[in-house]
PDB file of C-alpha atoms in Angstrom:
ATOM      1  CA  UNK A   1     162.295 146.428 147.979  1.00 86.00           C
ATOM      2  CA  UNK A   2     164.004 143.732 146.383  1.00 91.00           C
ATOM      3  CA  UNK A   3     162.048 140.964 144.559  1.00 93.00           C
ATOM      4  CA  UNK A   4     163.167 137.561 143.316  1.00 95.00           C
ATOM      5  CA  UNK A   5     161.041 136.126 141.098  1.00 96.00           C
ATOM      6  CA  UNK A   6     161.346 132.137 139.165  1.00 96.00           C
ATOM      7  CA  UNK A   7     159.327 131.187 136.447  1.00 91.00           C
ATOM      8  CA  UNK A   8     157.736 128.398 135.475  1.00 91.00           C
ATOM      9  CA  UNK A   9     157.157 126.949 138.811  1.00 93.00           C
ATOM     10  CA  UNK A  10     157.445 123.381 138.311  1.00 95.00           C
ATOM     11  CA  UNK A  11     159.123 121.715 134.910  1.00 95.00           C
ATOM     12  CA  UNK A  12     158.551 118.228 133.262  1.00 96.00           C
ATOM     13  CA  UNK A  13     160.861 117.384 130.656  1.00 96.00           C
ATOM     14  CA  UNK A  14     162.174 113.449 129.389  1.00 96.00           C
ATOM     15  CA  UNK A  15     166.059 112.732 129.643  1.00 97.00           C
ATOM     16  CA  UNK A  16     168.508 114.476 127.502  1.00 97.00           C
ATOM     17  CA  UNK A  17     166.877 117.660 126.864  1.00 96.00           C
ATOM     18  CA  UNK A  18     168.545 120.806 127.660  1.00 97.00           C
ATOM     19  CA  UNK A  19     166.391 123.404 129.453  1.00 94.00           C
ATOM     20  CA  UNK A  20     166.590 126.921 130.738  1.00 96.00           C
ATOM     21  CA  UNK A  21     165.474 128.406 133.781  1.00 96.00           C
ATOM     22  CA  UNK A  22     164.599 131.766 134.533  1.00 97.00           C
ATOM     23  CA  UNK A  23     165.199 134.109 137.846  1.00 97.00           C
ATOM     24  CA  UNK A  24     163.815 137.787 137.606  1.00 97.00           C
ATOM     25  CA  UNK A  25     164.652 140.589 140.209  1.00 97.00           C
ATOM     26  CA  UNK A  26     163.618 144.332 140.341  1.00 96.00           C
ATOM     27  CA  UNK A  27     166.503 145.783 141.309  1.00 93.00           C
ATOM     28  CA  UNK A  28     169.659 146.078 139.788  1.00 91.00           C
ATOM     29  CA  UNK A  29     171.892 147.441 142.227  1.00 91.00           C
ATOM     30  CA  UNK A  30     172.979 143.563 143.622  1.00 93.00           C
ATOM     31  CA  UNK A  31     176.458 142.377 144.493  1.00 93.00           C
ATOM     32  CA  UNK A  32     176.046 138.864 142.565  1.00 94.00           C
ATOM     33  CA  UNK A  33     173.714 136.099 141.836  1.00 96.00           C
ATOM     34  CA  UNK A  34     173.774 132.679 143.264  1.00 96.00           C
ATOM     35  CA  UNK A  35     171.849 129.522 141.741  1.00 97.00           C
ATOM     36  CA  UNK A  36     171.394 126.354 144.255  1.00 97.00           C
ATOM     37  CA  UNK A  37     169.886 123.035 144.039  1.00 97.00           C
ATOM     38  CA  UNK A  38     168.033 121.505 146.802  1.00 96.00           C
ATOM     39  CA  UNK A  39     166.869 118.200 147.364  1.00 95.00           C
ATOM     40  CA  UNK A  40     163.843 117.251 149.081  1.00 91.00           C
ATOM     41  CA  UNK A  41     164.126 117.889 152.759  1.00 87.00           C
ATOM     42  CA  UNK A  42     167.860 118.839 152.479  1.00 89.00           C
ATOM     43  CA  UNK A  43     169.833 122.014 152.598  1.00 91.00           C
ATOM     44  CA  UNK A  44     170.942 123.967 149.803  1.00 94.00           C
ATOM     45  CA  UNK A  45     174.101 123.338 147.643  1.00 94.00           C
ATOM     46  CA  UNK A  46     175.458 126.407 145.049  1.00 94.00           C
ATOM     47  CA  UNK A  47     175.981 125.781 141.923  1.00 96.00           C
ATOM     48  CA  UNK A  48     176.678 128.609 140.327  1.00 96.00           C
ATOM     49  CA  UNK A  49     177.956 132.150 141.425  1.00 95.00           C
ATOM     50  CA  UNK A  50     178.416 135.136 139.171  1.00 95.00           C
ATOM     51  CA  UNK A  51     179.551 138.538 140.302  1.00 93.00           C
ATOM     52  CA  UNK A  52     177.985 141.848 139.290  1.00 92.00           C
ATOM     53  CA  UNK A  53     180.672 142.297 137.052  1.00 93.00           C
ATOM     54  CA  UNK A  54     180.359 138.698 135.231  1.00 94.00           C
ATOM     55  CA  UNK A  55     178.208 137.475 132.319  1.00 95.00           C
ATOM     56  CA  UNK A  56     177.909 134.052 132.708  1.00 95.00           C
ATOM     57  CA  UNK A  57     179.596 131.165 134.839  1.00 95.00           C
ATOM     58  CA  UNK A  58     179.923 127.969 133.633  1.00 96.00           C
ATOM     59  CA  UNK A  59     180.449 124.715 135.530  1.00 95.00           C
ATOM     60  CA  UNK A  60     180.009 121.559 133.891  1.00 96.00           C
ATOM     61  CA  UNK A  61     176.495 120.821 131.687  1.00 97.00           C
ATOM     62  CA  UNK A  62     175.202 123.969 133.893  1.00 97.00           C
ATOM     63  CA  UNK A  63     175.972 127.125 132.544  1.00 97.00           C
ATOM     64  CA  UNK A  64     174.307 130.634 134.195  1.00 97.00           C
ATOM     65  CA  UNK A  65     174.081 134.147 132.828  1.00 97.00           C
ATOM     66  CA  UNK A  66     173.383 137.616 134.481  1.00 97.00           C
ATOM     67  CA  UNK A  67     172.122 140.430 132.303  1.00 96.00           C
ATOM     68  CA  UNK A  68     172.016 142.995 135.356  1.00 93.00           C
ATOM     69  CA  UNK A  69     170.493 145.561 133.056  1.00 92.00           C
ATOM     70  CA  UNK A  70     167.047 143.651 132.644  1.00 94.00           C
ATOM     71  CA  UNK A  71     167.356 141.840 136.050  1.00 96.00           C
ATOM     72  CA  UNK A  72     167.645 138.590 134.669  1.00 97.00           C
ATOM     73  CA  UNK A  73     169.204 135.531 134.693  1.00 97.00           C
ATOM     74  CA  UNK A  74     168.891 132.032 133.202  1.00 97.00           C
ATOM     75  CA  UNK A  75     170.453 128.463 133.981  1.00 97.00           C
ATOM     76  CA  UNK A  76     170.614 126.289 131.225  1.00 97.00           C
ATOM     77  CA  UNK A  77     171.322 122.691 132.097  1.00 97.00           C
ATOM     78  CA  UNK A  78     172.447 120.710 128.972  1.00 97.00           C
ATOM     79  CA  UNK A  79     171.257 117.046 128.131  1.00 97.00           C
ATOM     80  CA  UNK A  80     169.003 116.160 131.675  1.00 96.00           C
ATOM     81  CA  UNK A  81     169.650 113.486 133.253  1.00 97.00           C
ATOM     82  CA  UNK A  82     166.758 112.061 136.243  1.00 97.00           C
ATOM     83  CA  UNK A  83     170.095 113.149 138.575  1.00 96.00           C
ATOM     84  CA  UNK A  84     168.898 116.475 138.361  1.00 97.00           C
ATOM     85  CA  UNK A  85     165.394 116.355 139.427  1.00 97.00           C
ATOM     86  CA  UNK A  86     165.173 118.976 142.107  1.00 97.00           C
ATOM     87  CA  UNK A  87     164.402 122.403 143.194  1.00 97.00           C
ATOM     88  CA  UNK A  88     166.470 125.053 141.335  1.00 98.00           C
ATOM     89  CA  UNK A  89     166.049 128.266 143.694  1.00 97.00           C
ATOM     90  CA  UNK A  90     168.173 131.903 142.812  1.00 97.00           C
ATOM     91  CA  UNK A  91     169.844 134.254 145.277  1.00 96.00           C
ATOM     92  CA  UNK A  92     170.524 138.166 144.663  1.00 95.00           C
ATOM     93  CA  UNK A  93     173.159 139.585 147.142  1.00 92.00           C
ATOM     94  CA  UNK A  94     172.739 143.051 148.258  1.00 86.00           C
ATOM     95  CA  UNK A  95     175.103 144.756 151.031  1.00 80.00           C
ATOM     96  CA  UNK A  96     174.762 141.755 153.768  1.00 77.00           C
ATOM     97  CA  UNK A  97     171.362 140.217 152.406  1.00 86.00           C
ATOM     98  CA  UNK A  98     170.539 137.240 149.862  1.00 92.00           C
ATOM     99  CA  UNK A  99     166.811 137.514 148.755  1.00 93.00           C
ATOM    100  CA  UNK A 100     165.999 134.225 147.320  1.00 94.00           C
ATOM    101  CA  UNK A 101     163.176 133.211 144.729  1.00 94.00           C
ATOM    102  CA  UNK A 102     160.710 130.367 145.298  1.00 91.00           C
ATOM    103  CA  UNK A 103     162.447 128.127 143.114  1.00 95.00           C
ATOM    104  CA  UNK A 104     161.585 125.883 140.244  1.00 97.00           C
ATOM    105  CA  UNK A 105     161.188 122.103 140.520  1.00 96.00           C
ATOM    106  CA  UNK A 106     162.573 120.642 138.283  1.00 97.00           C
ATOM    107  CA  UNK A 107     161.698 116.552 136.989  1.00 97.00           C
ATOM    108  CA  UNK A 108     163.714 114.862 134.909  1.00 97.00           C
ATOM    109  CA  UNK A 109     161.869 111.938 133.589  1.00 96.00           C
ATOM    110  CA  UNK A 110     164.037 108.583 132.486  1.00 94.00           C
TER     111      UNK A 110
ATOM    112  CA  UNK B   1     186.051 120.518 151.697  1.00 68.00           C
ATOM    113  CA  UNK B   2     183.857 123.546 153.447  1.00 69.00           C
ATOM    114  CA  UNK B   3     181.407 122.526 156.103  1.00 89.00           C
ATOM    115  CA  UNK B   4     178.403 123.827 157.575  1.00 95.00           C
ATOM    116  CA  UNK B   5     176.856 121.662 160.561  1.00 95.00           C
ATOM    117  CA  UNK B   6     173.355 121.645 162.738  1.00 96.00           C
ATOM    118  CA  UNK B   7     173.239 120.874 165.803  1.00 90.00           C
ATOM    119  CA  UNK B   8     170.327 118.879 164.710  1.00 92.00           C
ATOM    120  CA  UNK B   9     168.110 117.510 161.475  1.00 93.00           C
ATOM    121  CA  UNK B  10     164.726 116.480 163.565  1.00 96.00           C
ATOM    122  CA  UNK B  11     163.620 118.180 166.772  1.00 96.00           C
ATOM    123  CA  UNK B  12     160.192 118.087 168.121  1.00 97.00           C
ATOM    124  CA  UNK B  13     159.680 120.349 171.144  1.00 97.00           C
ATOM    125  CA  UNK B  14     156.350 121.773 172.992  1.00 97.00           C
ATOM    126  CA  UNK B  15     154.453 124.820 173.065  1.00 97.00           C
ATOM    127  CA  UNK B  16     156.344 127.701 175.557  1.00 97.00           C
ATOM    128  CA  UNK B  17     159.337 125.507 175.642  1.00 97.00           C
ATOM    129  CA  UNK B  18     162.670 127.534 175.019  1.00 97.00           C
ATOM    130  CA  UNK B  19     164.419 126.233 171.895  1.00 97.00           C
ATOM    131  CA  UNK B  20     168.415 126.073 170.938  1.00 97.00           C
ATOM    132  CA  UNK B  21     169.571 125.836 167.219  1.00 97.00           C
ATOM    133  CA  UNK B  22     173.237 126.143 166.746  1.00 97.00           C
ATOM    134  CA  UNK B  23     175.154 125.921 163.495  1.00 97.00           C
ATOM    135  CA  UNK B  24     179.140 126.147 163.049  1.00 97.00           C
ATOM    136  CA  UNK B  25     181.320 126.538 160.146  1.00 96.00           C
ATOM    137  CA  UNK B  26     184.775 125.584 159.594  1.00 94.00           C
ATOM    138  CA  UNK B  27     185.749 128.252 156.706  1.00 92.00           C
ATOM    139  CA  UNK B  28     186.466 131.368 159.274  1.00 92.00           C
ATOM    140  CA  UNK B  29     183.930 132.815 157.210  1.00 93.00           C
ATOM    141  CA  UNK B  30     182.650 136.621 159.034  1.00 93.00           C
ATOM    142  CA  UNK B  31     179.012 136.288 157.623  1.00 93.00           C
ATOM    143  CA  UNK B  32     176.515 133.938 159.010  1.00 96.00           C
ATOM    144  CA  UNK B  33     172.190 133.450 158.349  1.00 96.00           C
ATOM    145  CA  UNK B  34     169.211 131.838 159.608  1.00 97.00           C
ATOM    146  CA  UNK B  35     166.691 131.290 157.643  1.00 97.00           C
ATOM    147  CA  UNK B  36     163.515 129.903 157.713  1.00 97.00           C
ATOM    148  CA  UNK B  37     161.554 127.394 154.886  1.00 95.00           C
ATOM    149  CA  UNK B  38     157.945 127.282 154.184  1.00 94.00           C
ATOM    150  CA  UNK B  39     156.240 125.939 151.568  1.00 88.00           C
ATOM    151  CA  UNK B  40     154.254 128.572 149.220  1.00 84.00           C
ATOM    152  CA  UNK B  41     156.963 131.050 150.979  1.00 87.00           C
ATOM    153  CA  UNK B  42     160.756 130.222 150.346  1.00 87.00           C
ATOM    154  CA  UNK B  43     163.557 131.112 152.506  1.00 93.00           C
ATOM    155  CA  UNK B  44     162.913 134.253 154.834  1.00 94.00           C
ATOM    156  CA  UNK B  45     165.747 135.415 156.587  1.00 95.00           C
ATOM    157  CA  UNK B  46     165.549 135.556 160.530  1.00 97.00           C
ATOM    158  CA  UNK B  47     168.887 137.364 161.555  1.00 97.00           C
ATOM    159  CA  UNK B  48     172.187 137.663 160.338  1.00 95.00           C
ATOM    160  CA  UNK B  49     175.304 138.321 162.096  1.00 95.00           C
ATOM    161  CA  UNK B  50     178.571 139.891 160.011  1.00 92.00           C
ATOM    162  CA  UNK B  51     180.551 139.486 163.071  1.00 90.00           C
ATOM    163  CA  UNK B  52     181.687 138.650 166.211  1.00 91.00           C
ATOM    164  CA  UNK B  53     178.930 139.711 168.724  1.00 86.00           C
ATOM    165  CA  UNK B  54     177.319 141.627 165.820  1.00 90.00           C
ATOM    166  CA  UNK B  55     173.478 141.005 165.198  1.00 93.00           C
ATOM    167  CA  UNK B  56     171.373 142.472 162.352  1.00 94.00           C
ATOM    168  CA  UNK B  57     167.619 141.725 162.006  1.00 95.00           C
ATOM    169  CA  UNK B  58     166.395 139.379 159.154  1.00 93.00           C
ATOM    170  CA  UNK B  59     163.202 139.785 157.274  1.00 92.00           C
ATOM    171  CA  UNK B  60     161.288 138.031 160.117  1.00 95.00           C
ATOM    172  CA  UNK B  61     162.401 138.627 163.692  1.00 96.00           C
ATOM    173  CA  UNK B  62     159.984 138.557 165.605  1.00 96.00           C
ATOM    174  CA  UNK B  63     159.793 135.382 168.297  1.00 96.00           C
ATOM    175  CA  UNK B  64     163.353 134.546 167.497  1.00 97.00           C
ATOM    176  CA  UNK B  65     167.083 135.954 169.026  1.00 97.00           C
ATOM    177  CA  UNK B  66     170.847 135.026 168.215  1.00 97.00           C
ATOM    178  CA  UNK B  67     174.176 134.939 169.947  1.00 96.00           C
ATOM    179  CA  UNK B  68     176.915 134.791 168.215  1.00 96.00           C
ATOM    180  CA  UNK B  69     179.957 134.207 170.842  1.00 93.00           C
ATOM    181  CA  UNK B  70     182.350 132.775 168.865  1.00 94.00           C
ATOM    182  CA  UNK B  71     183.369 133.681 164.757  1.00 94.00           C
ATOM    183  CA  UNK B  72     182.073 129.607 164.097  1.00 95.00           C
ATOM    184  CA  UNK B  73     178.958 129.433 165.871  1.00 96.00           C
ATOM    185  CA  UNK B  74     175.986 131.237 165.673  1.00 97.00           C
ATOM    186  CA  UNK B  75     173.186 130.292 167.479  1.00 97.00           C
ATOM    187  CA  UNK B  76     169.240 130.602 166.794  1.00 98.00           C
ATOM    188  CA  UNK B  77     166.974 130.712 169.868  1.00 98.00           C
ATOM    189  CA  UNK B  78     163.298 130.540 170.134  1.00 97.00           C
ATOM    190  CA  UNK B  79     162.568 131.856 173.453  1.00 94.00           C
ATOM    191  CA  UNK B  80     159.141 130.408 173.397  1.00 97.00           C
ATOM    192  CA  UNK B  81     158.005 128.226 171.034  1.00 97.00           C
ATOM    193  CA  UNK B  82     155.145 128.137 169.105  1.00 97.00           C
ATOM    194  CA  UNK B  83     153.188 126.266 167.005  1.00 97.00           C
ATOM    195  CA  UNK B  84     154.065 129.018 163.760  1.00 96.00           C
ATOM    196  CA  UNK B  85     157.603 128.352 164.396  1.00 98.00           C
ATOM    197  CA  UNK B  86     157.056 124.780 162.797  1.00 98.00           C
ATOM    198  CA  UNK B  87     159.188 124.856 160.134  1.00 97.00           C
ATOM    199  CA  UNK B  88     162.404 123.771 158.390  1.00 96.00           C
ATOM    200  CA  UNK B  89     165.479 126.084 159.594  1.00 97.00           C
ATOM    201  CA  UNK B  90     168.511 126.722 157.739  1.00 97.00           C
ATOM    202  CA  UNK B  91     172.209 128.278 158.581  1.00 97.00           C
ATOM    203  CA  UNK B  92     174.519 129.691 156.124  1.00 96.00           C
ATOM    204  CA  UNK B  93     177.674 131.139 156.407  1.00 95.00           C
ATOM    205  CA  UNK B  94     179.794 133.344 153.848  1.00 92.00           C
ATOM    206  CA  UNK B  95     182.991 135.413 153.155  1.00 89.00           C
ATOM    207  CA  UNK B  96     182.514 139.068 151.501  1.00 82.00           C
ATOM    208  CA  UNK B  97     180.924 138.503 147.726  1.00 82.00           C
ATOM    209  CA  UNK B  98     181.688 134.626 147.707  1.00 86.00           C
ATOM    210  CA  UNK B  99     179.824 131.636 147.803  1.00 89.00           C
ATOM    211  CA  UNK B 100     177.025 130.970 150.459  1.00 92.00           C
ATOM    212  CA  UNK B 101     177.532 127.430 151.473  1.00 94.00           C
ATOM    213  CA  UNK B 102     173.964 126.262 153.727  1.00 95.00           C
ATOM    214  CA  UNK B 103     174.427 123.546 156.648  1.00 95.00           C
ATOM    215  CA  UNK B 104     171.631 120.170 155.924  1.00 94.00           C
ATOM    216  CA  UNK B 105     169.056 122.037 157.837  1.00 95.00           C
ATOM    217  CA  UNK B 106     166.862 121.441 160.864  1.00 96.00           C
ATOM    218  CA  UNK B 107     162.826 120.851 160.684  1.00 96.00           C
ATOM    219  CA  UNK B 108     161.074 121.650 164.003  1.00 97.00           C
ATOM    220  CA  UNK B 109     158.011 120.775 164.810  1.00 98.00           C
ATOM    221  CA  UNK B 110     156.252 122.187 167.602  1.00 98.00           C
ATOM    222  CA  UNK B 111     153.521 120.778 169.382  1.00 97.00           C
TER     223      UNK B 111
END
């Protein structure tokens, strides 16, 4: 049975560092990997998506990698800004299923 | 721009009542979710549908059905709720490998 795991659990860091963030699974055998940011009491809005296939994605300051291999994959975000205070929550697609992680929240202090 | 819409972002309802949550998406997409959000738990999946008329159990069933009538809307029903329904719901909708895109949500509470 798939499982998603994100580590650390809740981040601190002051404006304009760049950070990583990391999203575990135990299986292997996934169609892609999604990264989404949600705000408090909001829905979720991707990111990031990288395909089996891919490496990395890169979209702005945010840049993803997939190392399918080790069942890992990190976001870095590059100089923080307060903007991005939020959760921070990875997706693995199997055939029709997402199994999501618990997410990291993320504070971005000015 | 892609859209995912709830019927509704608040809803407070009473024990045994019979409960409607319906989501549509513009983007023709085939695959649609409902999840559910708990703190200490993260998002457990209820149902899915990959179709028209096509259901497929979630992670967590159990008190909850679907109907899926139409290829935009798919439709969560509690058919009696309960107080361990509280929670926040969310829809999602998606084409083959692509993106997920997830409507605003809608927390329940149930009294």
């Amino acid at each position: 049975k798939q499982e998603v795991t994100q580590i650390p659990a809740a981040l601190s860091v002051p404006e304009g560092e760049n950070l990583v963030l990391n999203c575990s699974f135990t299986d292997s055998a996934i169609y892609n990997l999604q990264w989404f940011r949600q705000d408090p009491g909001k829905g979720l809005t991707s990111l990031l998506l990288i395909q089996s296939s891919q490496r990395e994605q890169t979209s702005g300051r945010l840049n993803a990698s997939l190392d399918k291999s080790s069942g890992r994959s990190t976001l870095y975000i590059a100089a923080s800004q307060p903007g991005d205070s939020a959760t921070y929550l990875c997706a693995v697609k199997g055939t029709y299923k997402y199994i999501f992680g618990t997410g990291t929240r993320l504070k971005v202090l000015a | 721009d892609v859209k995912v819409t709830q019927s509704s972002r608040y809803l407070v309802k009473r024990t045994g009542e019979k409960v409607f949550l319906e989501c549509v998406q513009d983007m023709d997409h085939e695959n649609m979710f409902w999840y559910r959000q708990d703190p200490g738990l993260g998002l457990r999946l209820i149902y899915f549908s990959y179709d028209v008329k096509m259901k497929e159990k979630g992670d967590i069933p159990e008190g909850y059905s679907v109907s899926r009538e139409k290829k935009e809307r798919f439709s969560l029903i509690l058919e009696s709720a309960s107080t361990n329904q509280t929670s926040m719901y969310l829809c999602a909708s998606t084409q083959g490998q692509e993106t997920q895109y997830f409507g605003p949500g809608t927390r329940l509470l149930v009294l």
